[in-house]
């Protein structure tokens, strides 16, 4: 089931750009971010009701001890989705494929600096492949003038997204032993939804620019489902499969995302984007490689 969960998660998250593009004609990026968290919380509450699983007996004590990491994770995820949704409303629907290698590189750096994990030559090779892939996709064969006029801004937004998404994963790791995954995600997404509400409120963008159509309403509901249930399934899958397979299966998201961009929006995909995608997927796989234990 772990492999099935991870493929489903990759499929779910690949629709992120499609959802934003569908909602964009009616709502501002900041409102899309708020609705993603808000509807995601509703899906998590529904799941909790179906499971009929109460809070752990030590929830209050754990919350008192780890609340800073929970708030940190909520703010990091809010910043990640804010930057991502701004970029997706401007660029192509598959632009967020850049966030995964950035997140993986950041988690590797955090593992080395804060968790004192060892870096091997193979891992450094993976980092170089990820960075090279990001540069290829960002360049996309454009002239320097065209690159500086727009692509650099989008790349910076996706780098911010990847960094903040990586910080959210790190926060999840810090509280994993203290909370049930469903409860910690529910708390962080609820805080993010509350904080995220004040951004469109301050901008005056709470109301849609027109009456949302059926496709927009479905996209909002699906986006929330992807956010809430997708992260829950991902956490459920990780203990069930070899760790090196997690990143490999998650990275298939980029191929789905490219496919939806071509099918739904007829977006061009150049050889530079394909090459860069394959390069950073290879880098992710290399960074997740684990040396097999020797037989005795």
Tab-separated table of C-alpha atoms in Angstrom:
chain	number	residue	atom	x	y	z
A	1	UNK	CA	0.000	0.000	0.000
A	2	UNK	CA	2.923	2.345	0.614
A	3	UNK	CA	3.824	2.417	-3.093
A	4	UNK	CA	0.179	3.013	-4.008
A	5	UNK	CA	-0.058	5.890	-1.512
A	6	UNK	CA	3.051	7.590	-2.908
A	7	UNK	CA	1.891	7.310	-6.525
A	8	UNK	CA	-1.478	8.745	-5.489
A	9	UNK	CA	0.261	11.605	-3.654
A	10	UNK	CA	2.393	12.367	-6.734
A	11	UNK	CA	-0.748	12.346	-8.880
A	12	UNK	CA	-2.629	14.566	-6.417
A	13	UNK	CA	0.086	17.211	-6.140
A	14	UNK	CA	0.641	17.294	-9.893
A	15	UNK	CA	-2.739	19.017	-10.246
A	16	UNK	CA	-1.574	22.055	-8.227
A	17	UNK	CA	-0.852	24.234	-11.245
A	18	UNK	CA	-4.019	23.082	-13.008
A	19	UNK	CA	-6.113	24.079	-9.978
A	20	UNK	CA	-4.486	27.515	-9.695
A	21	UNK	CA	-4.973	28.228	-13.397
A	22	UNK	CA	-8.641	27.215	-13.123
A	23	UNK	CA	-9.306	29.340	-10.010
A	24	UNK	CA	-7.175	32.316	-11.142
A	25	UNK	CA	-9.846	34.066	-13.314
A	26	UNK	CA	-12.050	34.514	-10.228
A	27	UNK	CA	-9.757	34.843	-7.195
A	28	UNK	CA	-6.480	36.601	-6.338
A	29	UNK	CA	-3.420	34.443	-5.516
A	30	UNK	CA	-3.653	35.310	-1.803
A	31	UNK	CA	-7.280	34.158	-1.698
A	32	UNK	CA	-6.345	30.933	-3.496
A	33	UNK	CA	-3.753	30.301	-0.783
A	34	UNK	CA	-6.278	30.906	2.011
A	35	UNK	CA	-8.913	28.671	0.397
A	36	UNK	CA	-6.386	25.898	-0.119
A	37	UNK	CA	-5.655	25.787	3.612
A	38	UNK	CA	-9.255	26.355	4.709
A	39	UNK	CA	-10.723	23.611	2.516
A	40	UNK	CA	-7.766	21.355	3.376
A	41	UNK	CA	-8.645	21.731	7.068
A	42	UNK	CA	-12.263	20.775	6.310
A	43	UNK	CA	-11.074	17.585	4.576
A	44	UNK	CA	-8.813	16.735	7.521
A	45	UNK	CA	-11.673	17.302	9.970
A	46	UNK	CA	-13.854	14.985	7.873
A	47	UNK	CA	-11.111	12.349	7.905
A	48	UNK	CA	-10.739	12.701	11.668
A	49	UNK	CA	-14.495	12.276	12.099
A	50	UNK	CA	-14.500	9.156	9.900
A	51	UNK	CA	-11.566	7.644	11.800
A	52	UNK	CA	-13.183	8.507	15.158
A	53	UNK	CA	-9.739	8.848	16.642
A	54	UNK	CA	-9.567	11.297	19.581
A	55	UNK	CA	-6.570	13.474	20.406
A	56	UNK	CA	-3.721	11.694	22.178
A	57	UNK	CA	-3.839	11.913	25.955
A	58	UNK	CA	-0.582	13.883	25.972
A	59	UNK	CA	-1.690	16.321	23.222
A	60	UNK	CA	-1.923	19.343	25.551
A	61	UNK	CA	1.488	18.651	27.087
A	62	UNK	CA	3.052	18.092	23.641
A	63	UNK	CA	1.463	21.298	22.360
A	64	UNK	CA	2.937	23.248	25.269
A	65	UNK	CA	6.389	21.829	24.514
A	66	UNK	CA	6.392	21.949	20.707
A	67	UNK	CA	4.086	24.862	19.839
A	68	UNK	CA	6.970	26.905	18.415
A	69	UNK	CA	7.752	24.215	15.825
A	70	UNK	CA	4.063	23.936	14.913
A	71	UNK	CA	3.765	27.697	14.384
A	72	UNK	CA	7.060	27.686	12.480
A	73	UNK	CA	5.743	24.939	10.200
A	74	UNK	CA	2.465	26.777	9.634
A	75	UNK	CA	4.207	30.034	8.692
A	76	UNK	CA	6.684	28.208	6.434
A	77	UNK	CA	3.880	26.440	4.559
A	78	UNK	CA	1.901	29.677	4.254
A	79	UNK	CA	4.913	31.419	2.702
A	80	UNK	CA	5.506	28.438	0.408
A	81	UNK	CA	1.974	28.458	-0.984
A	82	UNK	CA	1.875	32.253	-1.210
A	83	UNK	CA	4.999	32.371	-3.388
A	84	UNK	CA	3.937	29.318	-5.416
A	85	UNK	CA	0.455	30.625	-6.211
A	86	UNK	CA	1.775	34.033	-7.284
A	87	UNK	CA	4.212	32.306	-9.674
A	88	UNK	CA	1.603	29.876	-11.011
A	89	UNK	CA	-0.852	32.667	-11.842
A	90	UNK	CA	1.845	34.349	-13.940
A	91	UNK	CA	3.800	31.451	-15.467
A	92	UNK	CA	3.006	28.010	-16.842
A	93	UNK	CA	0.976	25.490	-14.848
A	94	UNK	CA	3.925	23.116	-14.420
A	95	UNK	CA	6.374	25.768	-13.161
A	96	UNK	CA	6.223	24.403	-9.620
A	97	UNK	CA	8.190	21.322	-10.654
A	98	UNK	CA	11.192	23.426	-9.611
A	99	UNK	CA	10.168	23.353	-5.953
A	100	UNK	CA	10.919	19.668	-5.352
A	101	UNK	CA	14.674	19.720	-6.092
A	102	UNK	CA	15.048	22.976	-4.120
A	103	UNK	CA	13.297	21.335	-1.173
A	104	UNK	CA	15.483	18.241	-1.439
A	105	UNK	CA	18.713	20.290	-1.544
A	106	UNK	CA	17.583	22.305	1.495
A	107	UNK	CA	16.689	19.196	3.493
A	108	UNK	CA	20.093	17.750	2.645
A	109	UNK	CA	21.801	20.926	3.907
A	110	UNK	CA	19.693	20.924	7.090
A	111	UNK	CA	20.506	17.251	7.607
A	112	UNK	CA	24.233	17.982	7.414
A	113	UNK	CA	24.279	21.196	9.473
A	114	UNK	CA	21.638	20.535	12.134
A	115	UNK	CA	21.237	16.760	12.246
A	116	UNK	CA	24.930	16.042	11.585
A	117	UNK	CA	24.262	13.600	8.756
A	118	UNK	CA	27.236	12.651	6.584
A	119	UNK	CA	27.579	13.915	3.024
A	120	UNK	CA	29.114	11.554	0.506
A	121	UNK	CA	30.507	12.229	-2.953
A	122	UNK	CA	27.367	10.592	-4.350
A	123	UNK	CA	25.113	13.001	-2.450
A	124	UNK	CA	27.131	15.976	-3.640
A	125	UNK	CA	26.707	14.670	-7.187
A	126	UNK	CA	22.949	14.590	-6.609
A	127	UNK	CA	22.982	18.183	-5.344
A	128	UNK	CA	24.907	19.311	-8.435
A	129	UNK	CA	22.429	17.502	-10.715
A	130	UNK	CA	19.476	19.182	-8.975
A	131	UNK	CA	21.005	22.642	-9.255
A	132	UNK	CA	21.961	22.050	-12.901
A	133	UNK	CA	18.406	20.893	-13.648
A	134	UNK	CA	16.950	24.025	-12.045
A	135	UNK	CA	19.293	26.226	-14.085
A	136	UNK	CA	18.383	24.453	-17.331
A	137	UNK	CA	14.645	24.838	-16.735
A	138	UNK	CA	15.051	28.478	-15.717
A	139	UNK	CA	17.152	29.244	-18.778
A	140	UNK	CA	14.901	27.337	-21.210
A	141	UNK	CA	17.079	28.437	-24.123
A	142	UNK	CA	16.122	32.110	-23.713
A	143	UNK	CA	18.283	35.122	-24.419
A	144	UNK	CA	19.787	37.009	-21.474
A	145	UNK	CA	17.273	39.862	-22.000
A	146	UNK	CA	14.275	37.517	-21.943
A	147	UNK	CA	15.684	35.611	-18.994
A	148	UNK	CA	16.142	38.733	-16.886
A	149	UNK	CA	12.756	40.177	-17.870
A	150	UNK	CA	10.610	37.439	-16.365
A	151	UNK	CA	12.020	33.967	-15.856
A	152	UNK	CA	14.389	35.002	-13.072
A	153	UNK	CA	11.506	36.387	-10.996
A	154	UNK	CA	9.502	33.176	-11.374
A	155	UNK	CA	12.555	31.080	-10.535
A	156	UNK	CA	13.163	33.122	-7.367
A	157	UNK	CA	9.525	32.623	-6.334
A	158	UNK	CA	9.802	28.858	-6.839
A	159	UNK	CA	13.099	28.761	-4.938
A	160	UNK	CA	11.362	30.542	-2.037
A	161	UNK	CA	8.542	27.993	-2.330
A	162	UNK	CA	10.961	25.064	-2.221
A	163	UNK	CA	12.890	26.482	0.742
A	164	UNK	CA	9.739	27.161	2.758
A	165	UNK	CA	8.268	23.766	1.842
A	166	UNK	CA	11.497	22.144	3.047
A	167	UNK	CA	11.277	24.064	6.328
A	168	UNK	CA	7.719	22.774	6.763
A	169	UNK	CA	8.927	19.185	6.284
A	170	UNK	CA	11.697	19.849	8.812
A	171	UNK	CA	9.115	21.133	11.311
A	172	UNK	CA	7.046	17.992	10.710
A	173	UNK	CA	10.122	15.912	11.473
A	174	UNK	CA	10.732	17.802	14.721
A	175	UNK	CA	7.204	17.094	16.035
A	176	UNK	CA	6.675	13.640	14.491
A	177	UNK	CA	7.222	11.734	17.737
A	178	UNK	CA	5.069	14.046	19.833
A	179	UNK	CA	1.888	14.159	17.721
A	180	UNK	CA	-0.275	11.988	15.532
A	181	UNK	CA	0.415	13.079	11.934
A	182	UNK	CA	-3.215	13.968	11.310
A	183	UNK	CA	-3.361	16.162	14.432
A	184	UNK	CA	-0.099	18.017	13.750
A	185	UNK	CA	-1.056	18.728	10.126
A	186	UNK	CA	-4.536	19.793	11.203
A	187	UNK	CA	-3.081	22.233	13.733
A	188	UNK	CA	-0.497	23.705	11.332
A	189	UNK	CA	-2.931	24.050	8.429
A	190	UNK	CA	-5.516	25.667	10.736
A	191	UNK	CA	-2.959	28.248	11.894
A	192	UNK	CA	-1.895	28.839	8.279
A	193	UNK	CA	-5.537	29.321	7.244
A	194	UNK	CA	-6.120	31.864	10.030
A	195	UNK	CA	-2.949	33.804	9.181
A	196	UNK	CA	-3.582	33.451	5.457
A	197	UNK	CA	-7.052	35.011	5.757
A	198	UNK	CA	-5.593	38.387	6.701
A	199	UNK	CA	-3.577	38.710	3.475
A	200	UNK	CA	-6.528	38.906	1.025
A	201	UNK	CA	-8.426	40.880	3.707
A	202	UNK	CA	-5.675	43.514	3.765
A	203	UNK	CA	-5.509	43.520	-0.047
A	204	UNK	CA	-9.287	43.813	-0.416
A	205	UNK	CA	-9.337	40.591	-2.445
A	206	UNK	CA	-11.747	38.454	-0.406
A	207	UNK	CA	-14.525	38.546	-2.997
A	208	UNK	CA	-14.274	36.925	-6.446
A	209	UNK	CA	-14.053	39.147	-9.518
A	210	UNK	CA	-17.051	37.310	-10.982
A	211	UNK	CA	-19.381	34.415	-10.286
A	212	UNK	CA	-17.169	31.287	-10.049
A	213	UNK	CA	-18.100	28.604	-12.561
A	214	UNK	CA	-18.434	24.895	-11.816
A	215	UNK	CA	-14.835	24.165	-12.859
A	216	UNK	CA	-13.576	26.772	-10.371
A	217	UNK	CA	-15.661	25.341	-7.522
A	218	UNK	CA	-14.469	21.790	-8.275
A	219	UNK	CA	-10.848	23.034	-8.437
A	220	UNK	CA	-11.178	24.719	-5.010
A	221	UNK	CA	-12.594	21.528	-3.450
A	222	UNK	CA	-9.943	19.348	-5.123
A	223	UNK	CA	-7.105	21.722	-4.184
A	224	UNK	CA	-8.129	21.478	-0.540
A	225	UNK	CA	-8.393	17.697	-0.777
A	226	UNK	CA	-4.909	17.500	-2.271
A	227	UNK	CA	-3.526	19.676	0.526
A	228	UNK	CA	-5.165	17.909	3.453
A	229	UNK	CA	-5.426	14.279	2.393
A	230	UNK	CA	-2.317	14.329	0.190
A	231	UNK	CA	0.015	15.208	3.058
A	232	UNK	CA	-1.707	12.668	5.299
A	233	UNK	CA	-1.242	9.852	2.748
A	234	UNK	CA	2.370	10.884	2.239
A	235	UNK	CA	3.077	10.566	5.959
A	236	UNK	CA	1.274	7.209	6.027
A	237	UNK	CA	3.345	5.874	3.120
A	238	UNK	CA	6.845	6.756	4.320
A	239	UNK	CA	7.106	4.002	6.987
A	240	UNK	CA	5.767	1.377	4.551
A	241	UNK	CA	8.404	1.580	1.786
A	242	UNK	CA	12.214	1.716	1.581
A	243	UNK	CA	13.239	5.321	2.230
A	244	UNK	CA	15.121	5.666	-1.061
A	245	UNK	CA	11.904	4.863	-2.943
A	246	UNK	CA	10.020	7.775	-1.368
A	247	UNK	CA	11.785	10.526	-3.337
A	248	UNK	CA	11.790	8.433	-6.514
A	249	UNK	CA	8.017	7.953	-6.484
A	250	UNK	CA	7.347	11.519	-5.335
A	251	UNK	CA	9.431	12.850	-8.218
A	252	UNK	CA	7.012	11.280	-10.728
A	253	UNK	CA	4.807	14.270	-9.897
A	254	UNK	CA	6.788	16.392	-12.352
A	255	UNK	CA	5.899	14.155	-15.296
A	256	UNK	CA	2.194	14.276	-14.437
A	257	UNK	CA	2.397	18.079	-14.065
A	258	UNK	CA	4.041	18.455	-17.479
A	259	UNK	CA	1.347	16.239	-19.007
A	260	UNK	CA	-1.512	18.320	-17.535
A	261	UNK	CA	0.101	21.519	-18.818
A	262	UNK	CA	0.194	20.112	-22.341
A	263	UNK	CA	-3.269	18.484	-22.236
A	264	UNK	CA	-5.320	21.174	-20.467
A	265	UNK	CA	-3.557	24.425	-21.371
A	266	UNK	CA	-1.563	23.495	-24.509
A	267	UNK	CA	1.577	24.880	-22.875
A	268	UNK	CA	4.854	24.376	-24.734
A	269	UNK	CA	7.463	22.050	-23.223
A	270	UNK	CA	10.928	22.553	-24.694
A	271	UNK	CA	13.873	20.175	-24.808
A	272	UNK	CA	15.524	22.374	-22.144
A	273	UNK	CA	12.654	21.791	-19.724
A	274	UNK	CA	12.602	18.049	-20.416
A	275	UNK	CA	16.382	17.806	-19.992
A	276	UNK	CA	16.347	19.856	-16.799
A	277	UNK	CA	13.498	17.780	-15.390
A	278	UNK	CA	15.302	14.504	-16.043
A	279	UNK	CA	18.485	15.960	-14.572
A	280	UNK	CA	16.981	17.036	-11.269
A	281	UNK	CA	14.912	13.828	-10.945
A	282	UNK	CA	18.191	11.943	-11.323
A	283	UNK	CA	19.710	14.218	-8.679
A	284	UNK	CA	16.870	13.494	-6.246
A	285	UNK	CA	17.265	9.755	-6.762
A	286	UNK	CA	21.041	9.986	-6.268
A	287	UNK	CA	20.664	12.006	-3.045
A	288	UNK	CA	18.293	9.413	-1.637
A	289	UNK	CA	20.617	6.485	-2.401
A	290	UNK	CA	21.448	4.362	0.601
A	291	UNK	CA	24.391	1.994	0.678
A	292	UNK	CA	23.139	-1.537	1.180
A	293	UNK	CA	24.370	-3.182	4.401
A	294	UNK	CA	27.029	-5.822	3.891
A	295	UNK	CA	26.127	-9.441	4.605
A	296	UNK	CA	27.698	-11.228	7.567
